[in-house]
Coordinates of C-alpha atoms and ligand atoms in Angstrom, one line a residue:
M365 CA -12.9 -4.6 -4.0
C366 CA -15.3 -5.4 -6.9
G367 CA -18.5 -3.5 -7.0
I368 CA -21.7 -4.0 -9.1
V369 CA -24.5 -1.5 -10.1
G370 CA -27.3 -2.3 -12.4
A371 CA -30.6 -0.6 -13.4
V372 CA -33.7 -0.9 -15.5
A373 CA -35.5 2.4 -16.1
Q374 CA -37.3 4.6 -18.5
R375 CA -34.7 7.3 -18.4
N376 CA -31.0 7.4 -19.5
I377 CA -29.4 5.5 -16.6
V378 CA -25.7 6.0 -17.3
S379 CA -25.2 8.8 -14.8
V380 CA -26.9 6.7 -12.1
L381 CA -24.6 3.8 -12.8
I382 CA -21.5 6.0 -12.8
E383 CA -22.6 7.7 -9.5
G384 CA -23.1 4.2 -8.0
L385 CA -19.5 3.3 -9.0
R386 CA -18.3 6.5 -7.5
R387 CA -19.9 5.6 -4.2
L388 CA -18.1 2.2 -4.3
E389 CA -14.7 3.6 -5.3
Y390 CA -13.4 3.8 -1.7
R391 CA -13.5 0.0 -1.6
G392 CA -10.5 -0.2 -4.0
Y393 CA -10.4 -1.2 -7.7
D394 CA -8.1 -1.2 -10.6
S395 CA -10.5 -0.9 -13.6
C396 CA -14.1 -0.1 -14.2
G397 CA -16.7 -0.2 -16.9
V398 CA -20.3 0.3 -17.8
A399 CA -22.6 -1.3 -20.5
V400 CA -26.0 -0.3 -21.7
L401 CA -28.4 -1.6 -24.3
A402 CA -28.4 1.1 -26.9
G403 CA -30.2 0.8 -30.2
G404 CA -30.8 -2.9 -29.5
E405 CA -27.1 -3.7 -29.0
P406 CA -25.0 -3.9 -25.8
K407 CA -22.5 -1.0 -25.9
R408 CA -19.8 -0.4 -23.3
A409 CA -17.0 1.9 -22.0
R410 CA -14.2 0.6 -19.9
S411 CA -11.2 2.2 -18.2
V412 CA -8.1 1.1 -16.3
A413 CA -8.0 4.5 -14.7
R414 CA -10.5 6.0 -12.3
V415 CA -14.3 6.2 -12.5
A416 CA -13.8 9.9 -13.4
D417 CA -12.1 8.8 -16.5
L418 CA -14.9 6.4 -17.3
D419 CA -17.4 9.3 -16.8
E420 CA -15.4 11.4 -19.3
Q421 CA -15.5 8.5 -21.8
V422 CA -19.2 8.0 -21.6
R423 CA -19.8 11.7 -22.1
E424 CA -17.5 11.9 -25.1
T425 CA -19.0 8.9 -26.7
R426 CA -22.5 9.9 -25.7
L427 CA -23.2 6.4 -24.3
E428 CA -26.8 6.3 -23.3
G429 CA -29.4 3.7 -22.4
V430 CA -32.3 2.8 -20.2
T431 CA -31.0 -0.6 -19.1
G432 CA -27.5 -1.0 -17.9
I433 CA -24.9 -2.6 -15.7
A434 CA -21.6 -1.3 -14.3
H435 CA -18.6 -2.5 -12.4
T436 CA -15.4 -1.7 -10.5
R437 CA -12.9 -4.6 -10.7
W438 CA -10.2 -5.6 -8.3
A439 CA -8.2 -8.1 -10.4
T440 CA -8.1 -11.8 -9.4
H441 CA -8.0 -13.7 -12.7
G442 CA -6.1 -11.7 -15.3
A443 CA -4.2 -8.4 -15.0
P444 CA -6.0 -5.0 -14.7
V445 CA -6.1 -4.3 -18.5
T446 CA -9.1 -3.2 -20.6
D447 CA -9.8 -6.6 -22.0
N448 CA -10.3 -8.0 -18.5
A449 CA -12.4 -5.1 -17.3
H450 CA -16.1 -5.7 -16.9
P451 CA -18.7 -5.7 -18.4
I452 CA -17.7 -8.8 -20.3
F453 CA -19.6 -9.6 -23.5
S454 CA -20.6 -12.9 -25.0
R455 CA -21.0 -12.8 -28.8
N456 CA -22.0 -9.1 -28.6
E457 CA -25.4 -10.2 -27.3
L458 CA -25.0 -10.6 -23.6
A459 CA -23.2 -8.4 -21.1
I460 CA -22.2 -9.4 -17.5
V461 CA -20.5 -8.0 -14.4
H462 CA -19.3 -10.3 -11.7
N463 CA -17.9 -10.1 -8.2
G464 CA -16.2 -13.2 -6.7
I465 CA -14.2 -16.2 -8.1
I466 CA -15.4 -19.2 -10.1
E467 CA -13.3 -22.1 -9.1
N468 CA -14.2 -24.5 -11.9
Y469 CA -13.7 -22.0 -14.6
E470 CA -11.0 -24.0 -16.4
T471 CA -13.3 -27.0 -16.9
L472 CA -16.2 -24.8 -18.0
R473 CA -13.9 -22.9 -20.4
D474 CA -12.7 -26.1 -22.1
M475 CA -16.3 -27.2 -22.4
L476 CA -17.4 -23.8 -23.9
R477 CA -14.4 -23.7 -26.3
G478 CA -15.6 -27.1 -27.5
K479 CA -18.9 -25.4 -28.3
G480 CA -17.1 -22.7 -30.4
Y481 CA -17.0 -19.9 -27.8
E482 CA -13.9 -17.7 -28.2
F483 CA -12.3 -16.3 -25.1
I484 CA -10.9 -12.7 -25.3
S485 CA -10.1 -12.0 -21.6
Q486 CA -8.2 -14.0 -19.0
T487 CA -11.1 -13.7 -16.6
D488 CA -13.2 -16.4 -15.0
T489 CA -16.2 -14.1 -15.6
E490 CA -16.1 -14.7 -19.4
V491 CA -16.9 -18.3 -18.6
I492 CA -20.1 -17.3 -16.9
A493 CA -21.0 -14.9 -19.9
H494 CA -20.6 -17.7 -22.5
L495 CA -22.2 -20.3 -20.3
I496 CA -25.4 -18.2 -19.9
Q497 CA -25.3 -17.3 -23.6
S498 CA -25.0 -21.0 -24.5
L499 CA -28.1 -21.8 -22.4
Y500 CA -30.1 -18.8 -23.6
S501 CA -33.2 -19.5 -25.6
G502 CA -35.4 -16.4 -25.1
D503 CA -35.5 -16.3 -21.3
L504 CA -32.5 -14.7 -19.6
F505 CA -33.9 -15.5 -16.1
A506 CA -34.2 -19.2 -16.9
A507 CA -30.7 -19.3 -18.5
V508 CA -29.1 -17.6 -15.5
R509 CA -30.9 -20.0 -13.1
E510 CA -29.6 -23.0 -15.1
A511 CA -26.1 -21.6 -15.4
T512 CA -25.7 -21.0 -11.7
G513 CA -26.2 -24.7 -11.2
H514 CA -22.9 -25.3 -13.0
L515 CA -20.8 -22.7 -11.1
H516 CA -18.6 -23.6 -8.2
G517 CA -17.2 -20.7 -6.1
A518 CA -18.5 -17.3 -5.1
Y519 CA -20.3 -14.9 -7.2
A520 CA -22.7 -12.0 -7.5
I521 CA -23.6 -11.2 -11.1
A522 CA -25.7 -8.8 -13.1
V523 CA -26.6 -9.7 -16.7
L524 CA -28.4 -8.2 -19.6
H525 CA -29.3 -9.5 -23.1
K526 CA -30.0 -7.6 -26.3
S527 CA -33.2 -9.7 -26.9
Q528 CA -34.7 -8.5 -23.6
P529 CA -34.2 -4.8 -23.5
D530 CA -36.0 -4.0 -20.3
T531 CA -34.5 -6.8 -18.1
V532 CA -31.5 -7.2 -15.8
V533 CA -31.0 -10.5 -14.1
G534 CA -28.9 -11.0 -11.0
A535 CA -27.7 -13.9 -8.9
R536 CA -25.7 -14.4 -5.7
Q537 CA -23.8 -17.1 -4.0
G538 CA -21.1 -16.1 -1.4
S539 CA -21.0 -12.4 -2.5
P540 CA -23.6 -9.8 -1.5
L541 CA -26.2 -8.5 -3.9
V542 CA -29.1 -6.2 -3.1
V543 CA -32.2 -5.1 -5.1
G544 CA -33.2 -1.4 -4.9
L545 CA -36.9 -0.7 -5.6
G546 CA -38.0 2.4 -7.4
E547 CA -41.1 3.8 -9.0
G548 CA -41.3 2.3 -12.6
E549 CA -37.6 1.5 -12.3
N550 CA -35.5 -1.0 -10.4
F551 CA -31.9 -1.4 -9.4
L552 CA -29.3 -3.9 -8.4
A553 CA -26.0 -3.4 -6.5
S554 CA -23.4 -5.2 -4.5
D555 CA -23.9 -2.7 -1.7
A556 CA -27.0 -0.6 -0.9
L557 CA -24.7 2.4 -0.5
A558 CA -24.2 2.5 -4.3
L559 CA -27.9 3.3 -4.8
A560 CA -28.2 6.2 -2.3
G561 CA -30.0 9.0 -4.0
S562 CA -31.9 6.5 -6.3
T563 CA -33.9 4.6 -3.6
D564 CA -34.1 3.8 0.1
R565 CA -36.1 0.6 -0.3
F566 CA -34.0 -2.6 -0.5
M567 CA -34.4 -6.3 -0.8
F568 CA -31.3 -8.1 0.5
L569 CA -30.9 -11.3 -1.6
E570 CA -30.1 -14.5 0.2
E571 CA -27.5 -17.2 -0.7
G572 CA -28.5 -19.0 -4.0
D573 CA -31.1 -16.4 -5.0
V574 CA -31.6 -15.4 -8.6
C575 CA -33.6 -12.3 -9.4
E576 CA -35.2 -10.7 -12.5
L577 CA -35.7 -6.9 -12.6
T578 CA -38.0 -5.3 -15.1
L579 CA -39.6 -1.8 -15.0
E580 CA -42.5 -2.8 -12.8
K581 CA -41.6 -6.0 -11.2
V582 CA -38.9 -7.9 -9.3
R583 CA -39.0 -11.7 -9.2
V584 CA -36.8 -13.8 -6.9
F585 CA -36.2 -17.5 -7.0
D586 CA -34.4 -19.2 -4.1
R587 CA -31.6 -21.8 -4.4
D588 CA -34.1 -24.6 -4.8
G589 CA -35.6 -22.8 -7.8
K590 CA -38.8 -21.8 -6.0
P591 CA -40.3 -18.3 -6.0
A592 CA -39.2 -16.5 -2.8
A593 CA -40.4 -13.4 -1.0
R594 CA -37.7 -11.3 0.4
D595 CA -38.5 -8.5 2.9
V596 CA -38.4 -5.0 1.7
R597 CA -36.4 -2.8 4.1
Q598 CA -36.2 0.9 4.3
V599 CA -32.6 2.0 4.8
A600 CA -32.5 5.7 5.3
A601 CA -28.9 5.8 6.7
Y602 CA -27.3 5.7 3.3
G603 CA -27.4 9.5 2.9
G604 CA -25.0 11.7 1.0
A605 CA -21.3 11.4 0.3
V606 CA -19.0 11.7 3.3
E607 CA -17.1 15.0 3.3
L608 CA -13.4 15.3 4.0
G609 CA -13.8 18.6 5.9
P610 CA -10.5 20.2 7.0
Y611 CA -8.6 16.9 6.8
R612 CA -6.1 15.9 4.2
H613 CA -7.2 12.3 4.0
F614 CA -10.1 10.2 5.2
M615 CA -7.8 8.2 7.4
Q616 CA -6.7 11.3 9.3
K617 CA -10.4 12.3 9.6
E618 CA -11.3 8.9 10.9
I619 CA -8.5 8.9 13.4
F620 CA -9.8 12.2 14.8
E621 CA -13.4 10.9 14.8
Q622 CA -12.6 8.3 17.3
P623 CA -13.7 10.1 20.5
R624 CA -17.2 10.6 18.8
A625 CA -17.3 7.1 17.4
I626 CA -16.5 5.6 20.8
S627 CA -18.9 7.6 22.6
D628 CA -21.6 6.6 20.1
T629 CA -20.7 2.9 20.6
I630 CA -20.7 2.9 24.4
P631 CA -24.1 1.7 25.6
Q632 CA -26.3 4.3 27.3
S633 CA -27.2 1.9 30.1
D634 CA -25.4 2.2 33.5
V635 CA -25.2 -1.5 33.8
F636 CA -23.8 -4.3 31.6
D637 CA -26.8 -6.3 30.4
A638 CA -26.8 -9.3 28.1
S639 CA -29.8 -7.9 26.2
L640 CA -27.4 -5.3 24.6
F641 CA -26.4 -8.2 22.3
G642 CA -29.9 -9.2 21.3
E643 CA -33.1 -10.5 22.7
T644 CA -32.0 -14.1 23.1
A645 CA -28.5 -13.2 24.5
P646 CA -29.4 -13.7 28.2
K647 CA -30.3 -17.3 27.5
A648 CA -27.5 -17.9 25.0
F649 CA -24.8 -16.4 27.3
A650 CA -26.0 -18.6 30.1
E651 CA -25.5 -21.7 28.0
I652 CA -22.0 -21.1 26.8
D653 CA -18.7 -22.3 28.3
S654 CA -16.2 -20.7 26.0
L655 CA -15.7 -18.3 23.0
L656 CA -14.4 -18.8 19.5
I657 CA -13.5 -15.5 17.8
L658 CA -13.1 -15.5 14.0
A659 CA -11.9 -12.5 12.0
C660 CA -9.3 -11.1 9.6
G661 CA -6.7 -8.3 9.6
T662 CA -7.3 -5.5 12.0
S663 CA -10.5 -7.1 13.2
Y664 CA -8.5 -10.2 14.1
Y665 CA -6.2 -8.0 16.3
S666 CA -9.3 -6.7 18.1
G667 CA -10.2 -10.3 18.8
L668 CA -6.7 -11.0 20.2
T669 CA -7.0 -8.0 22.5
A670 CA -10.5 -9.2 23.6
K671 CA -9.0 -12.6 24.5
Y672 CA -7.1 -11.0 27.4
W673 CA -10.2 -9.2 28.6
L674 CA -12.5 -12.2 28.3
E675 CA -10.1 -14.5 30.2
S676 CA -9.2 -12.0 32.9
I677 CA -12.5 -10.3 33.5
A678 CA -15.0 -13.0 32.5
K679 CA -12.7 -16.0 33.2
I680 CA -14.1 -17.7 30.1
P681 CA -11.7 -19.7 27.8
T682 CA -11.3 -17.8 24.5
Q683 CA -9.8 -19.0 21.3
V684 CA -9.1 -16.5 18.5
E685 CA -8.5 -17.6 14.9
I686 CA -7.7 -16.1 11.6
A687 CA -10.9 -16.8 9.6
S688 CA -9.2 -18.0 6.5
E689 CA -7.2 -20.5 8.5
Y690 CA -10.0 -21.8 10.6
R691 CA -12.3 -22.6 7.7
Y692 CA -9.9 -25.0 6.2
R693 CA -8.5 -26.9 9.2
D694 CA -9.8 -29.8 11.1
S695 CA -11.0 -28.4 14.4
V696 CA -12.8 -29.9 17.4
P697 CA -16.2 -28.2 17.6
N698 CA -17.7 -27.3 20.9
P699 CA -21.4 -26.6 20.6
K700 CA -21.3 -24.7 23.9
S701 CA -18.8 -22.2 22.5
L702 CA -20.1 -18.8 21.4
V703 CA -18.8 -18.1 17.9
V704 CA -18.0 -14.3 17.6
V705 CA -17.3 -12.8 14.2
I706 CA -15.7 -9.4 14.2
S707 CA -15.8 -7.3 11.0
Q708 CA -16.0 -3.6 10.0
S709 CA -17.8 -4.4 6.8
G710 CA -19.7 -7.5 7.7
E711 CA -19.0 -8.7 4.2
T712 CA -15.5 -10.1 4.4
A713 CA -15.6 -13.4 2.4
D714 CA -13.2 -15.3 4.6
T715 CA -15.0 -14.4 7.8
I716 CA -18.4 -15.2 6.4
A717 CA -17.1 -18.6 5.2
A718 CA -15.6 -19.3 8.6
L719 CA -18.9 -18.4 10.3
K720 CA -20.8 -20.8 8.0
H721 CA -18.2 -23.5 8.6
A722 CA -18.6 -23.1 12.4
Q723 CA -22.4 -23.3 12.0
S724 CA -22.1 -26.4 9.9
L725 CA -20.0 -28.0 12.6
G726 CA -22.8 -27.6 15.1
H727 CA -22.0 -24.3 16.9
K728 CA -25.3 -23.1 18.1
H729 CA -24.8 -19.5 19.3
T730 CA -23.3 -16.9 17.1
L731 CA -22.6 -13.2 17.6
S732 CA -21.4 -10.5 15.2
V733 CA -19.6 -7.4 16.2
C734 CA -20.0 -5.3 13.1
N735 CA -20.2 -1.7 11.8
V736 CA -22.8 -2.3 9.1
A737 CA -26.3 -3.1 10.3
T738 CA -27.5 -4.5 7.0
S739 CA -24.4 -6.6 6.3
A740 CA -24.5 -10.3 5.6
M741 CA -22.8 -11.2 8.9
V742 CA -25.3 -9.3 11.0
R743 CA -28.1 -11.1 9.1
M744 CA -26.4 -14.5 9.6
T745 CA -25.8 -14.4 13.3
E746 CA -28.2 -15.0 16.2
L747 CA -26.9 -12.1 18.2
S748 CA -25.2 -8.8 17.2
F749 CA -23.6 -5.7 18.6
L750 CA -23.2 -2.8 16.3
T751 CA -20.3 -0.5 16.5
H752 CA -21.2 3.1 15.6
A753 CA -18.0 4.1 14.0
G754 CA -19.9 5.6 11.0
R755 CA -18.7 5.0 7.5
E756 CA -15.0 4.2 7.3
I757 CA -13.6 5.2 3.9
G758 CA -9.8 4.8 4.4
V759 CA -8.6 1.3 3.6
A760 CA -6.6 1.3 6.8
S761 CA -9.1 0.6 9.5
T762 CA -8.9 3.0 12.5
K763 CA -12.1 4.0 14.2
A764 CA -13.6 0.6 13.3
F765 CA -10.9 -1.0 15.4
T766 CA -11.3 1.1 18.5
T767 CA -15.0 0.8 18.5
Q768 CA -14.7 -3.0 18.1
L769 CA -12.5 -2.9 21.2
V770 CA -15.2 -1.0 23.1
A771 CA -17.8 -3.5 22.0
L772 CA -15.6 -6.5 23.0
F773 CA -14.8 -4.9 26.4
V774 CA -18.5 -4.5 27.0
L775 CA -18.9 -8.2 26.1
A776 CA -16.2 -9.3 28.5
A777 CA -17.7 -7.2 31.3
T778 CA -21.2 -8.5 30.6
L779 CA -20.1 -12.1 30.7
G780 CA -17.9 -11.4 33.8
K781 CA -21.0 -10.0 35.5
M782 CA -23.2 -12.9 34.5
R783 CA -20.6 -15.4 35.7
G784 CA -20.2 -13.6 39.1
N785 CA -16.7 -12.4 38.4
I786 CA -17.1 -8.7 38.8
S787 CA -18.6 -6.8 41.7
A788 CA -21.1 -4.0 41.5
K789 CA -18.3 -1.6 42.4
Q790 CA -16.1 -3.0 39.6
E791 CA -19.0 -2.7 37.2
A792 CA -19.6 1.0 38.1
D793 CA -15.8 1.6 37.7
Y794 CA -15.7 0.1 34.2
I795 CA -18.8 2.1 33.1
R796 CA -17.1 5.3 34.4
Q797 CA -13.9 4.5 32.6
L798 CA -15.7 3.8 29.4
R799 CA -17.5 7.1 29.6
H800 CA -14.3 9.0 30.2
L801 CA -12.6 7.3 27.2
P802 CA -13.5 10.0 24.6
A803 CA -11.9 12.7 26.7
A804 CA -8.8 10.6 27.3
L805 CA -8.6 10.0 23.6
N806 CA -8.6 13.7 22.9
S807 CA -5.6 14.1 25.0
V808 CA -3.8 11.4 23.0
L809 CA -4.8 13.0 19.7
A810 CA -3.2 16.2 21.0
L811 CA 0.2 14.4 20.7
E812 CA 0.0 14.7 16.9
P813 CA 2.7 17.4 16.5
Q814 CA 5.3 15.2 18.4
I815 CA 4.4 12.2 16.3
I816 CA 4.8 14.2 13.0
A817 CA 8.4 15.0 14.1
W818 CA 9.1 11.3 14.5
S819 CA 7.4 10.4 11.2
E820 CA 10.0 12.5 9.3
E821 CA 12.6 10.0 10.4
F822 CA 10.5 6.9 9.9
S823 CA 9.8 8.0 6.3
R824 CA 13.5 7.4 5.5
K825 CA 13.4 3.8 6.9
E826 CA 12.7 0.6 5.1
N827 CA 12.1 -1.6 8.2
A828 CA 10.7 -1.2 11.7
L829 CA 10.0 -3.4 14.7
F830 CA 7.1 -3.0 17.0
L831 CA 7.1 -4.4 20.6
G832 CA 4.4 -4.8 23.1
R833 CA 3.6 -7.2 25.9
G834 CA 0.4 -8.9 27.2
L835 CA -2.7 -6.9 26.4
H836 CA -0.6 -4.5 24.3
Y837 CA 1.0 -7.1 22.0
P838 CA -2.0 -7.1 19.7
I839 CA -1.7 -3.3 19.7
A840 CA 2.0 -3.7 18.5
L841 CA 0.7 -6.0 15.7
E842 CA -1.9 -3.5 14.7
G843 CA 0.7 -0.7 14.7
A844 CA 3.0 -2.7 12.4
L845 CA 0.0 -3.6 10.1
K846 CA -0.9 0.1 9.8
L847 CA 2.7 1.1 9.0
K848 CA 3.2 -1.5 6.3
E849 CA -0.3 -1.1 4.8
I850 CA -0.1 2.6 4.0
S851 CA 3.6 3.6 4.0
Y852 CA 4.9 0.3 2.5
I853 CA 7.6 0.1 5.1
H854 CA 8.3 -3.5 6.2
A855 CA 7.2 -3.8 9.8
E856 CA 7.0 -6.7 12.2
A857 CA 5.6 -6.9 15.7
Y858 CA 6.7 -9.1 18.5
P859 CA 5.8 -9.7 22.1
A860 CA 8.9 -7.9 23.7
G861 CA 9.9 -11.1 25.5
E862 CA 10.4 -12.9 22.2
L863 CA 13.0 -10.4 21.0
K864 CA 16.0 -12.4 22.3
H865 CA 14.7 -15.6 20.6
G866 CA 15.5 -14.3 17.2
P867 CA 14.5 -10.8 16.0
L868 CA 17.2 -9.2 18.2
A869 CA 19.5 -10.2 15.3
L870 CA 17.9 -7.5 13.2
V871 CA 18.6 -4.7 15.6
T872 CA 21.1 -2.1 14.4
E873 CA 21.3 1.7 14.5
A874 CA 19.2 1.7 11.3
M875 CA 16.3 -0.3 12.9
P876 CA 13.6 1.8 14.6
V877 CA 12.0 -0.1 17.4
V878 CA 8.6 1.2 18.3
T879 CA 7.6 0.2 21.8
V880 CA 4.2 0.3 23.5
A881 CA 4.9 1.0 27.2
P882 CA 1.9 1.1 29.5
N883 CA 2.4 1.2 33.2
D884 CA 1.0 -2.3 33.8
A885 CA 2.2 -5.4 35.6
L886 CA 4.7 -6.1 32.8
L887 CA 6.4 -2.7 32.9
E888 CA 9.6 -3.8 34.6
K889 CA 10.0 -6.8 32.2
L890 CA 9.4 -4.4 29.3
K891 CA 12.1 -2.0 30.6
S892 CA 14.6 -4.9 30.5
N893 CA 13.6 -5.6 26.9
I894 CA 14.2 -1.9 26.1
Q895 CA 17.7 -2.2 27.6
E896 CA 18.4 -5.3 25.4
V897 CA 17.7 -3.1 22.3
R898 CA 19.7 -0.1 23.6
A899 CA 22.7 -2.3 24.3
R900 CA 22.8 -3.3 20.6
G901 CA 22.6 0.3 19.4
G902 CA 18.9 0.1 18.3
Q903 CA 16.8 3.3 18.2
L904 CA 13.8 3.1 20.5
Y905 CA 10.7 5.1 19.9
V906 CA 8.6 4.5 23.0
F907 CA 5.0 5.5 23.8
A908 CA 5.2 5.5 27.6
D909 CA 2.5 6.2 30.1
A910 CA 3.2 9.3 32.2
D911 CA 3.8 7.2 35.3
T912 CA 6.4 4.8 33.8
K913 CA 9.4 7.0 34.5
I914 CA 10.8 6.1 31.0
V915 CA 12.5 9.3 29.8
N916 CA 14.4 10.5 26.8
D917 CA 18.0 9.4 26.6
E918 CA 20.6 8.4 24.0
G919 CA 18.9 6.0 21.6
L920 CA 15.7 6.3 23.5
H921 CA 13.0 8.7 22.2
V922 CA 9.9 9.0 24.3
I923 CA 6.4 10.4 23.8
R924 CA 4.5 10.7 27.0
M925 CA 1.0 9.2 27.1
P926 CA -1.6 10.2 29.7
E927 CA -1.7 8.3 33.1
H928 CA -2.2 4.5 32.8
Y929 CA -5.7 3.7 31.8
G930 CA -6.0 0.2 33.2
L931 CA -7.6 -2.5 31.2
L932 CA -8.8 0.0 28.6
S933 CA -5.3 1.2 27.9
P934 CA -5.0 -0.6 24.4
I935 CA -7.7 1.7 23.1
L936 CA -5.5 4.7 23.9
H937 CA -2.2 3.2 22.9
V938 CA -3.2 2.3 19.4
V939 CA -4.0 5.9 18.5
P940 CA -0.4 7.2 18.3
L941 CA 0.5 4.2 16.2
Q942 CA -2.2 5.1 13.8
L943 CA -0.9 8.7 13.6
L944 CA 2.7 7.5 13.2
A945 CA 1.7 5.3 10.2
Y946 CA -0.4 8.0 8.8
H947 CA 2.2 10.8 8.9
T948 CA 5.0 8.5 7.8
A949 CA 2.9 7.6 4.7
C950 CA 2.2 11.3 4.0
S951 CA 5.9 12.0 4.1
R952 CA 6.5 9.2 1.7
G953 CA 3.8 10.5 -0.6
T954 CA 1.7 7.3 -0.8
D955 CA -1.9 7.1 -1.7
V956 CA -3.0 6.9 2.0
D957 CA -6.7 6.2 1.6
K958 CA -6.3 3.7 -1.2
P959 CA -2.9 1.9 -0.7
R960 CA -1.7 -0.1 -3.6
N961 CA -3.1 -3.6 -4.1
L962 CA -5.5 -3.4 -1.2
A963 CA -9.3 -3.1 -1.1
K964 CA -11.5 -1.8 1.7
S965 CA -13.9 -4.7 1.7
V966 CA -12.4 -8.1 0.8
T967 CA -15.3 -9.9 -0.7
V968 CA -13.3 -12.6 -2.4
E969 CA -11.5 -15.5 -0.8
Ligands
LIG1966 C1 -7.1 -3.0 8.1 O1 -6.5 -1.8 8.1 C2 -7.3 -3.7 6.9 N1 -7.4 -2.9 5.8 C3 -7.8 -5.1 6.9 O2 -6.9 -5.9 7.6 C4 -9.3 -5.4 7.5 O3 -9.3 -5.2 8.8 C5 -9.7 -6.8 7.1 O4 -9.7 -7.0 5.7 C6 -11.0 -7.2 7.7 O5 -12.0 -6.5 7.3 P1 -13.4 -6.4 8.0 O6 -13.2 -5.9 9.4 O7 -14.3 -5.6 7.2 O8 -13.9 -7.8 8.1

């Protein structure tokens, strides 16, 4: 999704800005651009192709400057055409880049038109550009501070003005922005990752902050217009670019990294201890009587899986909600409910807004399960549990999902233990099973050749059904999401028992029905559902545990999974679905790591 990089230096800064955009590319974008102050004027280059194209342009036109801003845009207001690409100018004096959405842009646009400002783009960003320009009287910092008071919605912005050649001003509300501190130069970015190689010292701006960067100084004012001190943090982990190695795509690499990612996420300790979730967790966990899980997309499905664990292991009532729905509905808050937000990026706008909403309703204890230690969500919650998936580049989430599942299983077992619902023997068994997971996953990954054979057939389909029951219904949902996301095949998932209540009407010989078949308490029920599909000529593709006795037959294609893995089985069963989606997408020739219309980190509502 949209990305920002900005810099004030004493050297030509264009290559740093372009490199920053390159590092943000994996998030998804449809146009990009860079502006610098050159010869006292703002000059820009913009492209509706890739950052590489922008790089070529700036080399050809010899665009150079010591103060600059750059952007990758994921279109919201206005098509991805050059006129809408950022930086956006106001009267050739001011340049701005913007992440987020301004909700009152129509009112502001009318007001600014009345003042004689001409609008060239269809973006809401141009409104901010003209608004700041209209308030400018020699102090960009002051003009931005005043302008932000008129903006409704979410934004992170970086602005420069021709009359202040050594200054970049930034502001944030609802979208992340971080200041990078250098020696005699300073930087701004929507993600610290963009500045790897330029600095490892960062100030994470807070909601409502406005900052001014000059060569030697960074000033920050808070939402009340008062000078604010923000901690400087050393973030060494933002090293070099992630290599693809022997893999064809990052998604494939990330699928195969799961044994390592899971083993890094499993706690070292031989016991489940509340302090794994933060210093105050033992007290907080003792005070709660239920859980409210909020998340989006794949992270929501990990929450749905966790509900089964939390209610069966910890016997604690658990509600799971799609963040974008929860934030806008009337709900009945329970201050004794632990709010759990789950997110790979920790920056998803809907989940952040849902968390804030829950906090505003009086929810006291909050926990984030997240893959990015420095993310907004981790900073906003009382407690946190970090997944150690490592950077996930592919838009389709894989290793982030399975590591979230590990984290949530640990949460369920910890609460189960605190509430006296698991014995010491049970605890030792769970720990042993967790530790054996990486090896079990390796045996599932070894099924890849059989899955490739199936994917040839899937690549010729336009629809698919996914079935699962109980703990594995969210896994069917996740399998369907993976397939549609990267192969563009329409896929739906149902709890297998629901089939006869409607979707069975879709079953013909042309409809592949992917079925997740663990050897659990619902196996016999699932076998009946399988027969319902066979009787209608449907083609079943079943991932069956070795001990299920489901075997190949007419209309019944089976890939044998390892022995049943008990409550942790969903972590194994999702992997062949990831591989099926991946290889089907490869056969169809789609852009696997950057599927159309999607962004890695969804930082707008
Ligand atoms: C998964 O493959 C997705 N691309 C998407 O659903 C993602 O899980 C969702 O946008 C939430 O992201 P987060 O985990 O970073 O909050």
